[in-house]
PDB file of N, CA and C in Angstrom:
ATOM      1  N   MET A   1     -58.945 -57.406  18.461  1.00  0.00           N
ATOM      2  CA  MET A   1     -57.916 -57.825  18.772  1.00  0.00           C
ATOM      3  C   MET A   1     -57.133 -56.652  17.757  1.00  0.00           C
ATOM      4  N   SER A   2     -55.711 -56.984  17.657  1.00  0.00           N
ATOM      5  CA  SER A   2     -54.781 -57.280  17.322  1.00  0.00           C
ATOM      6  C   SER A   2     -54.617 -58.093  16.790  1.00  0.00           C
ATOM      7  N   LEU A   3     -53.142 -58.127  15.328  1.00  0.00           N
ATOM      8  CA  LEU A   3     -53.166 -59.154  14.680  1.00  0.00           C
ATOM      9  C   LEU A   3     -51.598 -59.296  14.841  1.00  0.00           C
ATOM     10  N   THR A   4     -51.263 -61.172  14.748  1.00  0.00           N
ATOM     11  CA  THR A   4     -49.579 -61.226  15.070  1.00  0.00           C
ATOM     12  C   THR A   4     -49.528 -61.377  13.417  1.00  0.00           C
ATOM     13  N   ILE A   5     -48.078 -61.799  13.401  1.00  0.00           N
ATOM     14  CA  ILE A   5     -48.144 -62.568  12.033  1.00  0.00           C
ATOM     15  C   ILE A   5     -46.418 -63.237  12.905  1.00  0.00           C
ATOM     16  N   GLU A   6     -47.162 -64.823  11.776  1.00  0.00           N
ATOM     17  CA  GLU A   6     -45.885 -65.436  12.343  1.00  0.00           C
ATOM     18  C   GLU A   6     -44.922 -66.229  11.586  1.00  0.00           C
ATOM     19  N   GLN A   7     -43.661 -65.872  11.344  1.00  0.00           N
ATOM     20  CA  GLN A   7     -43.260 -65.407   9.565  1.00  0.00           C
ATOM     21  C   GLN A   7     -41.942 -67.255   9.660  1.00  0.00           C
ATOM     22  N   HIS A   8     -42.636 -68.392   8.876  1.00  0.00           N
ATOM     23  CA  HIS A   8     -41.162 -69.253   8.921  1.00  0.00           C
ATOM     24  C   HIS A   8     -40.806 -69.578   6.886  1.00  0.00           C
ATOM     25  N   ASP A   9     -39.746 -69.189   7.373  1.00  0.00           N
ATOM     26  CA  ASP A   9     -39.412 -69.396   6.153  1.00  0.00           C
ATOM     27  C   ASP A   9     -38.730 -71.196   5.491  1.00  0.00           C
ATOM     28  N   THR A  10     -39.181 -71.622   4.681  1.00  0.00           N
ATOM     29  CA  THR A  10     -39.335 -73.012   4.257  1.00  0.00           C
ATOM     30  C   THR A  10     -38.765 -73.074   3.440  1.00  0.00           C
ATOM     31  N   ALA A  11     -38.766 -74.009   1.975  1.00  0.00           N
ATOM     32  CA  ALA A  11     -37.703 -74.425   0.906  1.00  0.00           C
ATOM     33  C   ALA A  11     -38.968 -74.494  -0.154  1.00  0.00           C
ATOM     34  N   ALA A  12     -40.427 -74.349   0.089  1.00  0.00           N
ATOM     35  CA  ALA A  12     -41.247 -73.538  -0.982  1.00  0.00           C
ATOM     36  C   ALA A  12     -41.898 -72.286  -0.675  1.00  0.00           C
ATOM     37  N   GLY A  13     -40.668 -71.444   0.550  1.00  0.00           N
ATOM     38  CA  GLY A  13     -41.582 -69.947  -0.002  1.00  0.00           C
ATOM     39  C   GLY A  13     -41.632 -69.927   1.631  1.00  0.00           C
ATOM     40  N   PRO A  14     -42.443 -68.958   2.071  1.00  0.00           N
ATOM     41  CA  PRO A  14     -43.449 -68.526   3.251  1.00  0.00           C
ATOM     42  C   PRO A  14     -44.346 -68.989   3.440  1.00  0.00           C
ATOM     43  N   VAL A  15     -43.658 -69.182   4.624  1.00  0.00           N
ATOM     44  CA  VAL A  15     -46.009 -69.557   5.318  1.00  0.00           C
ATOM     45  C   VAL A  15     -46.013 -68.645   6.543  1.00  0.00           C
ATOM     46  N   LEU A  16     -47.045 -67.613   6.079  1.00  0.00           N
ATOM     47  CA  LEU A  16     -47.568 -67.020   7.473  1.00  0.00           C
ATOM     48  C   LEU A  16     -48.443 -66.666   8.477  1.00  0.00           C
ATOM     49  N   TYR A  17     -48.355 -67.421   9.175  1.00  0.00           N
ATOM     50  CA  TYR A  17     -49.077 -67.621  10.252  1.00  0.00           C
ATOM     51  C   TYR A  17     -49.893 -66.245  10.757  1.00  0.00           C
ATOM     52  N   LEU A  18     -51.103 -65.881  10.189  1.00  0.00           N
ATOM     53  CA  LEU A  18     -51.455 -64.875  10.947  1.00  0.00           C
ATOM     54  C   LEU A  18     -52.425 -65.435  12.245  1.00  0.00           C
ATOM     55  N   ALA A  19     -52.688 -64.860  12.856  1.00  0.00           N
ATOM     56  CA  ALA A  19     -53.700 -64.381  14.585  1.00  0.00           C
ATOM     57  C   ALA A  19     -54.537 -63.302  14.609  1.00  0.00           C
ATOM     58  N   GLY A  20     -55.256 -63.708  15.510  1.00  0.00           N
ATOM     59  CA  GLY A  20     -56.676 -62.128  15.316  1.00  0.00           C
ATOM     60  C   GLY A  20     -57.717 -62.245  14.453  1.00  0.00           C
ATOM     61  N   ASP A  21     -57.424 -60.631  14.024  1.00  0.00           N
ATOM     62  CA  ASP A  21     -58.744 -59.930  13.750  1.00  0.00           C
ATOM     63  C   ASP A  21     -57.018 -59.638  12.669  1.00  0.00           C
ATOM     64  N   LEU A  22     -58.001 -59.046  11.090  1.00  0.00           N
ATOM     65  CA  LEU A  22     -57.628 -59.346  10.115  1.00  0.00           C
ATOM     66  C   LEU A  22     -58.875 -57.651   9.490  1.00  0.00           C
ATOM     67  N   ASP A  23     -58.846 -55.912  10.204  1.00  0.00           N
ATOM     68  CA  ASP A  23     -59.876 -55.982   9.823  1.00  0.00           C
ATOM     69  C   ASP A  23     -59.360 -53.657   8.886  1.00  0.00           C
ATOM     70  N   TYR A  24     -59.977 -53.441   8.974  1.00  0.00           N
ATOM     71  CA  TYR A  24     -59.716 -52.300   8.569  1.00  0.00           C
ATOM     72  C   TYR A  24     -58.506 -52.036   9.781  1.00  0.00           C
ATOM     73  N   GLU A  25     -58.020 -52.050  10.688  1.00  0.00           N
ATOM     74  CA  GLU A  25     -57.185 -51.251  11.949  1.00  0.00           C
ATOM     75  C   GLU A  25     -55.587 -52.126  11.254  1.00  0.00           C
ATOM     76  N   GLN A  26     -56.252 -53.593  11.381  1.00  0.00           N
ATOM     77  CA  GLN A  26     -55.168 -54.230  11.387  1.00  0.00           C
ATOM     78  C   GLN A  26     -54.119 -54.636  10.221  1.00  0.00           C
ATOM     79  N   ALA A  27     -55.294 -54.243   8.969  1.00  0.00           N
ATOM     80  CA  ALA A  27     -55.506 -55.122   8.017  1.00  0.00           C
ATOM     81  C   ALA A  27     -53.316 -54.081   7.530  1.00  0.00           C
ATOM     82  N   PRO A  28     -53.095 -52.949   7.242  1.00  0.00           N
ATOM     83  CA  PRO A  28     -51.427 -52.047   7.290  1.00  0.00           C
ATOM     84  C   PRO A  28     -50.130 -52.982   8.156  1.00  0.00           C
ATOM     85  N   HIS A  29     -50.956 -53.875   8.470  1.00  0.00           N
ATOM     86  CA  HIS A  29     -49.991 -54.212   9.213  1.00  0.00           C
ATOM     87  C   HIS A  29     -49.142 -55.868   8.767  1.00  0.00           C
ATOM     88  N   LEU A  30     -50.258 -55.890   8.176  1.00  0.00           N
ATOM     89  CA  LEU A  30     -49.915 -57.448   6.984  1.00  0.00           C
ATOM     90  C   LEU A  30     -49.230 -56.781   5.618  1.00  0.00           C
ATOM     91  N   ARG A  31     -49.842 -55.564   5.103  1.00  0.00           N
ATOM     92  CA  ARG A  31     -49.568 -55.734   4.489  1.00  0.00           C
ATOM     93  C   ARG A  31     -48.019 -55.161   4.754  1.00  0.00           C
ATOM     94  N   ARG A  32     -47.060 -54.291   5.858  1.00  0.00           N
ATOM     95  CA  ARG A  32     -46.334 -53.340   5.955  1.00  0.00           C
ATOM     96  C   ARG A  32     -45.224 -54.909   6.066  1.00  0.00           C
ATOM     97  N   HIS A  33     -45.679 -56.330   6.628  1.00  0.00           N
ATOM     98  CA  HIS A  33     -45.187 -57.447   6.381  1.00  0.00           C
ATOM     99  C   HIS A  33     -44.600 -58.091   5.047  1.00  0.00           C
ATOM    100  N   LEU A  34     -45.828 -57.733   4.220  1.00  0.00           N
ATOM    101  CA  LEU A  34     -45.724 -58.188   3.481  1.00  0.00           C
ATOM    102  C   LEU A  34     -44.584 -57.436   2.219  1.00  0.00           C
ATOM    103  N   ASP A  35     -44.290 -56.190   2.354  1.00  0.00           N
ATOM    104  CA  ASP A  35     -43.094 -54.794   1.781  1.00  0.00           C
ATOM    105  C   ASP A  35     -41.854 -56.124   2.418  1.00  0.00           C
ATOM    106  N   THR A  36     -41.807 -56.613   2.839  1.00  0.00           N
ATOM    107  CA  THR A  36     -40.073 -57.211   3.415  1.00  0.00           C
ATOM    108  C   THR A  36     -40.301 -59.030   3.229  1.00  0.00           C
ATOM    109  N   LEU A  37     -41.692 -59.635   2.537  1.00  0.00           N
ATOM    110  CA  LEU A  37     -40.709 -60.538   2.200  1.00  0.00           C
ATOM    111  C   LEU A  37     -39.741 -60.614   1.143  1.00  0.00           C
ATOM    112  N   ALA A  38     -38.992 -61.738   0.672  1.00  0.00           N
ATOM    113  CA  ALA A  38     -38.021 -62.493   0.095  1.00  0.00           C
ATOM    114  C   ALA A  38     -38.851 -63.371  -0.879  1.00  0.00           C
ATOM    115  N   LEU A  39     -39.132 -62.888  -2.012  1.00  0.00           N
ATOM    116  CA  LEU A  39     -40.577 -63.901  -2.193  1.00  0.00           C
ATOM    117  C   LEU A  39     -40.268 -64.018  -3.965  1.00  0.00           C
ATOM    118  N   HIS A  40     -39.276 -65.391  -4.853  1.00  0.00           N
ATOM    119  CA  HIS A  40     -39.195 -65.723  -5.671  1.00  0.00           C
ATOM    120  C   HIS A  40     -40.038 -66.804  -6.329  1.00  0.00           C
ATOM    121  N   ALA A  41     -39.221 -66.414  -7.275  1.00  0.00           N
ATOM    122  CA  ALA A  41     -39.892 -67.515  -9.163  1.00  0.00           C
ATOM    123  C   ALA A  41     -40.290 -68.768  -8.877  1.00  0.00           C
ATOM    124  N   GLY A  42     -41.298 -69.588  -8.055  1.00  0.00           N
ATOM    125  CA  GLY A  42     -40.793 -70.916  -7.873  1.00  0.00           C
ATOM    126  C   GLY A  42     -41.879 -71.395  -7.196  1.00  0.00           C
ATOM    127  N   HIS A  43     -41.656 -69.913  -5.549  1.00  0.00           N
ATOM    128  CA  HIS A  43     -42.277 -70.580  -4.558  1.00  0.00           C
ATOM    129  C   HIS A  43     -43.820 -70.049  -4.234  1.00  0.00           C
ATOM    130  N   CYS A  44     -44.544 -70.842  -2.657  1.00  0.00           N
ATOM    131  CA  CYS A  44     -45.155 -70.091  -2.744  1.00  0.00           C
ATOM    132  C   CYS A  44     -45.205 -69.083  -1.371  1.00  0.00           C
ATOM    133  N   LEU A  45     -46.558 -68.541  -1.974  1.00  0.00           N
ATOM    134  CA  LEU A  45     -46.515 -67.739  -0.511  1.00  0.00           C
ATOM    135  C   LEU A  45     -47.833 -67.900   0.338  1.00  0.00           C
ATOM    136  N   LEU A  46     -48.164 -69.133   1.764  1.00  0.00           N
ATOM    137  CA  LEU A  46     -48.474 -69.420   2.063  1.00  0.00           C
ATOM    138  C   LEU A  46     -49.459 -68.455   3.332  1.00  0.00           C
ATOM    139  N   LEU A  47     -50.193 -68.834   3.433  1.00  0.00           N
ATOM    140  CA  LEU A  47     -50.922 -67.695   4.460  1.00  0.00           C
ATOM    141  C   LEU A  47     -52.373 -68.676   5.395  1.00  0.00           C
ATOM    142  N   ASP A  48     -51.801 -69.333   6.331  1.00  0.00           N
ATOM    143  CA  ASP A  48     -52.317 -69.757   7.119  1.00  0.00           C
ATOM    144  C   ASP A  48     -53.744 -69.144   8.547  1.00  0.00           C
ATOM    145  N   LEU A  49     -54.517 -69.219   8.307  1.00  0.00           N
ATOM    146  CA  LEU A  49     -55.798 -68.595   8.781  1.00  0.00           C
ATOM    147  C   LEU A  49     -55.950 -69.481  10.180  1.00  0.00           C
ATOM    148  N   SER A  50     -55.156 -70.118  10.418  1.00  0.00           N
ATOM    149  CA  SER A  50     -56.023 -70.882  11.233  1.00  0.00           C
ATOM    150  C   SER A  50     -56.177 -70.119  13.042  1.00  0.00           C
ATOM    151  N   ASP A  51     -55.487 -69.148  12.985  1.00  0.00           N
ATOM    152  CA  ASP A  51     -56.118 -68.378  13.687  1.00  0.00           C
ATOM    153  C   ASP A  51     -56.918 -66.810  13.759  1.00  0.00           C
ATOM    154  N   LEU A  52     -57.102 -66.731  12.813  1.00  0.00           N
ATOM    155  CA  LEU A  52     -57.552 -66.262  12.705  1.00  0.00           C
ATOM    156  C   LEU A  52     -59.457 -65.185  12.737  1.00  0.00           C
ATOM    157  N   ASP A  53     -59.322 -64.436  13.707  1.00  0.00           N
ATOM    158  CA  ASP A  53     -60.363 -64.948  15.350  1.00  0.00           C
ATOM    159  C   ASP A  53     -61.605 -63.559  14.034  1.00  0.00           C
ATOM    160  N   PHE A  54     -61.300 -63.088  12.764  1.00  0.00           N
ATOM    161  CA  PHE A  54     -62.266 -61.851  12.337  1.00  0.00           C
ATOM    162  C   PHE A  54     -61.388 -61.350  11.105  1.00  0.00           C
ATOM    163  N   CYS A  55     -62.108 -61.123   9.998  1.00  0.00           N
ATOM    164  CA  CYS A  55     -62.016 -60.204   9.014  1.00  0.00           C
ATOM    165  C   CYS A  55     -63.019 -59.925   7.780  1.00  0.00           C
ATOM    166  N   ASP A  56     -62.986 -58.913   7.722  1.00  0.00           N
ATOM    167  CA  ASP A  56     -63.499 -57.184   6.786  1.00  0.00           C
ATOM    168  C   ASP A  56     -63.312 -57.110   5.275  1.00  0.00           C
ATOM    169  N   SER A  57     -63.417 -56.266   4.816  1.00  0.00           N
ATOM    170  CA  SER A  57     -63.586 -56.008   2.975  1.00  0.00           C
ATOM    171  C   SER A  57     -61.233 -55.488   3.328  1.00  0.00           C
ATOM    172  N   SER A  58     -60.800 -54.663   4.139  1.00  0.00           N
ATOM    173  CA  SER A  58     -59.924 -54.444   4.975  1.00  0.00           C
ATOM    174  C   SER A  58     -58.896 -55.523   4.281  1.00  0.00           C
ATOM    175  N   GLY A  59     -59.231 -56.414   4.925  1.00  0.00           N
ATOM    176  CA  GLY A  59     -58.909 -57.583   4.998  1.00  0.00           C
ATOM    177  C   GLY A  59     -58.489 -58.757   4.468  1.00  0.00           C
ATOM    178  N   ILE A  60     -59.547 -58.417   3.241  1.00  0.00           N
ATOM    179  CA  ILE A  60     -60.371 -59.293   1.757  1.00  0.00           C
ATOM    180  C   ILE A  60     -59.210 -58.404   1.414  1.00  0.00           C
ATOM    181  N   THR A  61     -58.666 -57.476   1.337  1.00  0.00           N
ATOM    182  CA  THR A  61     -57.953 -56.285  -0.085  1.00  0.00           C
ATOM    183  C   THR A  61     -56.536 -56.483   0.439  1.00  0.00           C
ATOM    184  N   ALA A  62     -55.746 -57.218   2.055  1.00  0.00           N
ATOM    185  CA  ALA A  62     -55.236 -56.851   2.380  1.00  0.00           C
ATOM    186  C   ALA A  62     -54.152 -58.782   1.872  1.00  0.00           C
ATOM    187  N   LEU A  63     -55.210 -59.634   1.737  1.00  0.00           N
ATOM    188  CA  LEU A  63     -54.892 -60.629   1.116  1.00  0.00           C
ATOM    189  C   LEU A  63     -55.189 -60.811  -0.732  1.00  0.00           C
ATOM    190  N   LEU A  64     -55.787 -60.164  -1.061  1.00  0.00           N
ATOM    191  CA  LEU A  64     -55.879 -59.069  -2.366  1.00  0.00           C
ATOM    192  C   LEU A  64     -53.672 -59.347  -2.429  1.00  0.00           C
ATOM    193  N   ALA A  65     -53.837 -58.102  -1.778  1.00  0.00           N
ATOM    194  CA  ALA A  65     -52.357 -57.871  -2.243  1.00  0.00           C
ATOM    195  C   ALA A  65     -50.944 -58.526  -2.037  1.00  0.00           C
ATOM    196  N   ALA A  66     -51.869 -59.923  -0.610  1.00  0.00           N
ATOM    197  CA  ALA A  66     -50.475 -60.852  -0.873  1.00  0.00           C
ATOM    198  C   ALA A  66     -50.507 -62.014  -2.406  1.00  0.00           C
ATOM    199  N   HIS A  67     -51.806 -61.798  -3.335  1.00  0.00           N
ATOM    200  CA  HIS A  67     -52.193 -63.053  -3.817  1.00  0.00           C
ATOM    201  C   HIS A  67     -51.559 -61.523  -4.963  1.00  0.00           C
ATOM    202  N   ARG A  68     -51.658 -60.453  -5.215  1.00  0.00           N
ATOM    203  CA  ARG A  68     -51.030 -59.891  -5.851  1.00  0.00           C
ATOM    204  C   ARG A  68     -49.536 -59.876  -6.659  1.00  0.00           C
ATOM    205  N   LEU A  69     -49.143 -59.916  -5.115  1.00  0.00           N
ATOM    206  CA  LEU A  69     -47.738 -59.991  -4.390  1.00  0.00           C
ATOM    207  C   LEU A  69     -46.126 -60.913  -5.319  1.00  0.00           C
ATOM    208  N   ALA A  70     -47.058 -62.824  -5.145  1.00  0.00           N
ATOM    209  CA  ALA A  70     -47.111 -63.525  -5.202  1.00  0.00           C
ATOM    210  C   ALA A  70     -47.615 -63.430  -7.076  1.00  0.00           C
ATOM    211  N   GLN A  71     -47.341 -63.093  -7.320  1.00  0.00           N
ATOM    212  CA  GLN A  71     -48.501 -63.103  -9.112  1.00  0.00           C
ATOM    213  C   GLN A  71     -46.890 -62.446  -9.571  1.00  0.00           C
ATOM    214  N   ILE A  72     -46.850 -60.844  -9.416  1.00  0.00           N
ATOM    215  CA  ILE A  72     -45.549 -60.215 -10.162  1.00  0.00           C
ATOM    216  C   ILE A  72     -43.983 -61.023  -9.349  1.00  0.00           C
ATOM    217  N   ALA A  73     -43.788 -62.159  -8.473  1.00  0.00           N
ATOM    218  CA  ALA A  73     -42.811 -62.590  -8.683  1.00  0.00           C
ATOM    219  C   ALA A  73     -42.823 -64.558  -9.507  1.00  0.00           C
ATOM    220  N   ALA A  74     -43.664 -64.635 -10.362  1.00  0.00           N
ATOM    221  CA  ALA A  74     -44.500 -65.821 -10.428  1.00  0.00           C
ATOM    222  C   ALA A  74     -44.216 -66.238  -9.483  1.00  0.00           C
ATOM    223  N   ALA A  75     -44.519 -66.463  -8.645  1.00  0.00           N
ATOM    224  CA  ALA A  75     -44.702 -67.710  -6.924  1.00  0.00           C
ATOM    225  C   ALA A  75     -46.464 -67.853  -6.952  1.00  0.00           C
ATOM    226  N   ASP A  76     -46.362 -68.791  -6.296  1.00  0.00           N
ATOM    227  CA  ASP A  76     -47.839 -69.559  -6.460  1.00  0.00           C
ATOM    228  C   ASP A  76     -47.962 -69.178  -4.551  1.00  0.00           C
ATOM    229  N   PHE A  77     -49.691 -68.534  -4.047  1.00  0.00           N
ATOM    230  CA  PHE A  77     -50.680 -68.031  -3.728  1.00  0.00           C
ATOM    231  C   PHE A  77     -50.934 -69.361  -3.076  1.00  0.00           C
ATOM    232  N   ALA A  78     -51.320 -69.694  -1.678  1.00  0.00           N
ATOM    233  CA  ALA A  78     -52.020 -70.170  -1.093  1.00  0.00           C
ATOM    234  C   ALA A  78     -52.945 -69.885   0.216  1.00  0.00           C
ATOM    235  N   LEU A  79     -54.121 -70.676   0.273  1.00  0.00           N
ATOM    236  CA  LEU A  79     -54.549 -69.776   1.911  1.00  0.00           C
ATOM    237  C   LEU A  79     -54.870 -71.553   2.172  1.00  0.00           C
ATOM    238  N   THR A  80     -54.291 -71.651   3.800  1.00  0.00           N
ATOM    239  CA  THR A  80     -54.942 -72.806   4.561  1.00  0.00           C
ATOM    240  C   THR A  80     -56.098 -72.549   6.041  1.00  0.00           C
ATOM    241  N   ALA A  81     -56.159 -73.701   6.344  1.00  0.00           N
ATOM    242  CA  ALA A  81     -56.825 -73.334   7.472  1.00  0.00           C
ATOM    243  C   ALA A  81     -57.456 -72.012   7.321  1.00  0.00           C
ATOM    244  N   VAL A  82     -58.636 -72.128   6.698  1.00  0.00           N
ATOM    245  CA  VAL A  82     -59.494 -70.400   6.820  1.00  0.00           C
ATOM    246  C   VAL A  82     -61.148 -71.169   7.419  1.00  0.00           C
ATOM    247  N   PRO A  83     -61.036 -70.140   8.807  1.00  0.00           N
ATOM    248  CA  PRO A  83     -61.895 -70.141   9.712  1.00  0.00           C
ATOM    249  C   PRO A  83     -62.927 -70.541   7.618  1.00  0.00           C
ATOM    250  N   PRO A  84     -64.554 -71.606   8.666  1.00  0.00           N
ATOM    251  CA  PRO A  84     -65.520 -70.803   7.689  1.00  0.00           C
ATOM    252  C   PRO A  84     -66.504 -69.419   8.443  1.00  0.00           C
ATOM    253  N   ARG A  85     -66.466 -68.840   8.830  1.00  0.00           N
ATOM    254  CA  ARG A  85     -67.014 -67.590   8.489  1.00  0.00           C
ATOM    255  C   ARG A  85     -65.604 -67.104   7.202  1.00  0.00           C
ATOM    256  N   THR A  86     -65.055 -66.740   6.798  1.00  0.00           N
ATOM    257  CA  THR A  86     -63.717 -66.203   6.458  1.00  0.00           C
ATOM    258  C   THR A  86     -63.639 -67.058   5.380  1.00  0.00           C
ATOM    259  N   LEU A  87     -64.356 -67.900   5.241  1.00  0.00           N
ATOM    260  CA  LEU A  87     -63.728 -68.768   3.858  1.00  0.00           C
ATOM    261  C   LEU A  87     -65.835 -68.381   2.951  1.00  0.00           C
ATOM    262  N   ARG A  88     -66.979 -68.012   3.929  1.00  0.00           N
ATOM    263  CA  ARG A  88     -68.253 -67.793   3.494  1.00  0.00           C
ATOM    264  C   ARG A  88     -67.942 -66.186   2.643  1.00  0.00           C
ATOM    265  N   LEU A  89     -67.179 -65.202   3.433  1.00  0.00           N
ATOM    266  CA  LEU A  89     -66.782 -63.910   2.829  1.00  0.00           C
ATOM    267  C   LEU A  89     -66.065 -63.967   1.367  1.00  0.00           C
ATOM    268  N   LEU A  90     -65.207 -64.961   1.331  1.00  0.00           N
ATOM    269  CA  LEU A  90     -64.169 -65.817   0.317  1.00  0.00           C
ATOM    270  C   LEU A  90     -65.163 -65.715  -0.973  1.00  0.00           C
ATOM    271  N   THR A  91     -66.026 -67.004  -0.779  1.00  0.00           N
ATOM    272  CA  THR A  91     -67.506 -67.703  -1.354  1.00  0.00           C
ATOM    273  C   THR A  91     -68.371 -66.358  -1.463  1.00  0.00           C
ATOM    274  N   VAL A  92     -69.292 -65.973  -1.300  1.00  0.00           N
ATOM    275  CA  VAL A  92     -69.982 -64.459  -1.304  1.00  0.00           C
ATOM    276  C   VAL A  92     -68.822 -63.581  -1.850  1.00  0.00           C
ATOM    277  N   VAL A  93     -67.938 -63.582  -2.290  1.00  0.00           N
ATOM    278  CA  VAL A  93     -67.562 -61.915  -3.313  1.00  0.00           C
ATOM    279  C   VAL A  93     -66.561 -62.777  -4.892  1.00  0.00           C
ATOM    280  N   GLY A  94     -66.505 -64.590  -4.361  1.00  0.00           N
ATOM    281  CA  GLY A  94     -65.878 -65.010  -5.602  1.00  0.00           C
ATOM    282  C   GLY A  94     -64.845 -65.289  -5.512  1.00  0.00           C
ATOM    283  N   LEU A  95     -63.662 -64.842  -4.408  1.00  0.00           N
ATOM    284  CA  LEU A  95     -62.536 -64.851  -4.396  1.00  0.00           C
ATOM    285  C   LEU A  95     -62.091 -66.444  -3.524  1.00  0.00           C
ATOM    286  N   ASP A  96     -62.735 -67.606  -3.329  1.00  0.00           N
ATOM    287  CA  ASP A  96     -62.426 -68.688  -3.440  1.00  0.00           C
ATOM    288  C   ASP A  96     -62.302 -69.365  -4.680  1.00  0.00           C
ATOM    289  N   GLN A  97     -62.320 -68.797  -5.896  1.00  0.00           N
ATOM    290  CA  GLN A  97     -62.351 -68.587  -7.362  1.00  0.00           C
ATOM    291  C   GLN A  97     -61.074 -68.356  -8.055  1.00  0.00           C
ATOM    292  N   VAL A  98     -60.972 -67.857  -7.451  1.00  0.00           N
ATOM    293  CA  VAL A  98     -59.136 -66.705  -7.643  1.00  0.00           C
ATOM    294  C   VAL A  98     -58.240 -67.607  -6.230  1.00  0.00           C
ATOM    295  N   PHE A  99     -58.234 -67.204  -4.857  1.00  0.00           N
ATOM    296  CA  PHE A  99     -57.466 -68.095  -4.603  1.00  0.00           C
ATOM    297  C   PHE A  99     -57.515 -69.894  -4.687  1.00  0.00           C
ATOM    298  N   THR A 100     -55.792 -70.036  -4.254  1.00  0.00           N
ATOM    299  CA  THR A 100     -56.155 -71.448  -3.865  1.00  0.00           C
ATOM    300  C   THR A 100     -56.275 -71.186  -2.726  1.00  0.00           C
ATOM    301  N   ILE A 101     -57.170 -71.999  -2.003  1.00  0.00           N
ATOM    302  CA  ILE A 101     -57.601 -73.116   0.081  1.00  0.00           C
ATOM    303  C   ILE A 101     -56.850 -74.483   0.283  1.00  0.00           C
ATOM    304  N   ARG A 102     -55.662 -74.643   0.312  1.00  0.00           N
ATOM    305  CA  ARG A 102     -55.948 -75.542   0.815  1.00  0.00           C
ATOM    306  C   ARG A 102     -57.076 -75.755   2.184  1.00  0.00           C
ATOM    307  N   THR A 103     -57.043 -77.249   1.997  1.00  0.00           N
ATOM    308  CA  THR A 103     -57.255 -78.572   3.810  1.00  0.00           C
ATOM    309  C   THR A 103     -55.765 -78.231   4.080  1.00  0.00           C
ATOM    310  N   PRO A 104     -55.537 -77.315   5.760  1.00  0.00           N
ATOM    311  CA  PRO A 104     -54.138 -78.348   7.005  1.00  0.00           C
ATOM    312  C   PRO A 104     -53.943 -79.289   6.770  1.00  0.00           C
ATOM    313  N   THR A 105     -53.090 -80.078   6.647  1.00  0.00           N
ATOM    314  CA  THR A 105     -52.257 -81.011   6.500  1.00  0.00           C
ATOM    315  C   THR A 105     -52.057 -81.452   8.018  1.00  0.00           C
ATOM    316  N   THR A 106     -50.505 -80.283   8.365  1.00  0.00           N
ATOM    317  CA  THR A 106     -50.149 -80.413  10.531  1.00  0.00           C
ATOM    318  C   THR A 106     -51.003 -78.774  10.629  1.00  0.00           C
ATOM    319  N   ALA A 107     -50.354 -79.066  11.933  1.00  0.00           N
ATOM    320  CA  ALA A 107     -51.132 -78.090  12.349  1.00  0.00           C
ATOM    321  C   ALA A 107     -49.646 -77.068  13.256  1.00  0.00           C
ATOM    322  N   HIS A 108     -50.113 -76.191  13.015  1.00  0.00           N
ATOM    323  CA  HIS A 108     -49.152 -74.925  13.857  1.00  0.00           C
ATOM    324  C   HIS A 108     -48.367 -75.644  14.294  1.00  0.00           C
ATOM    325  N   PRO A 109     -46.439 -75.002  14.114  1.00  0.00           N
ATOM    326  CA  PRO A 109     -45.655 -75.353  14.759  1.00  0.00           C
ATOM    327  C   PRO A 109     -45.116 -74.453  16.478  1.00  0.00           C
TER     328      PRO A 109
END
């Protein structure tokens, strides 16, 4: 399945809604999208994974790239609505201790 990325810019920073598979074939799509972001100090880059179907090690590497982009911009980084299988993967590799993982408060618009 392909990956779709829907971006909403908010006063707090960009929110990216990811849907589909974040795998070897699709991770470069996210990385290219990250290259186009206008992220500033004090912003928060939020990735909403509520419609993510699958994530492999290439997807994890893309999430790390997003985290690094936020660090470089002196911005915060968070994931929300992380599916159970993806959360388990993040926990196994210890990234649940690196990434801020938020409980979703609102549905995707």
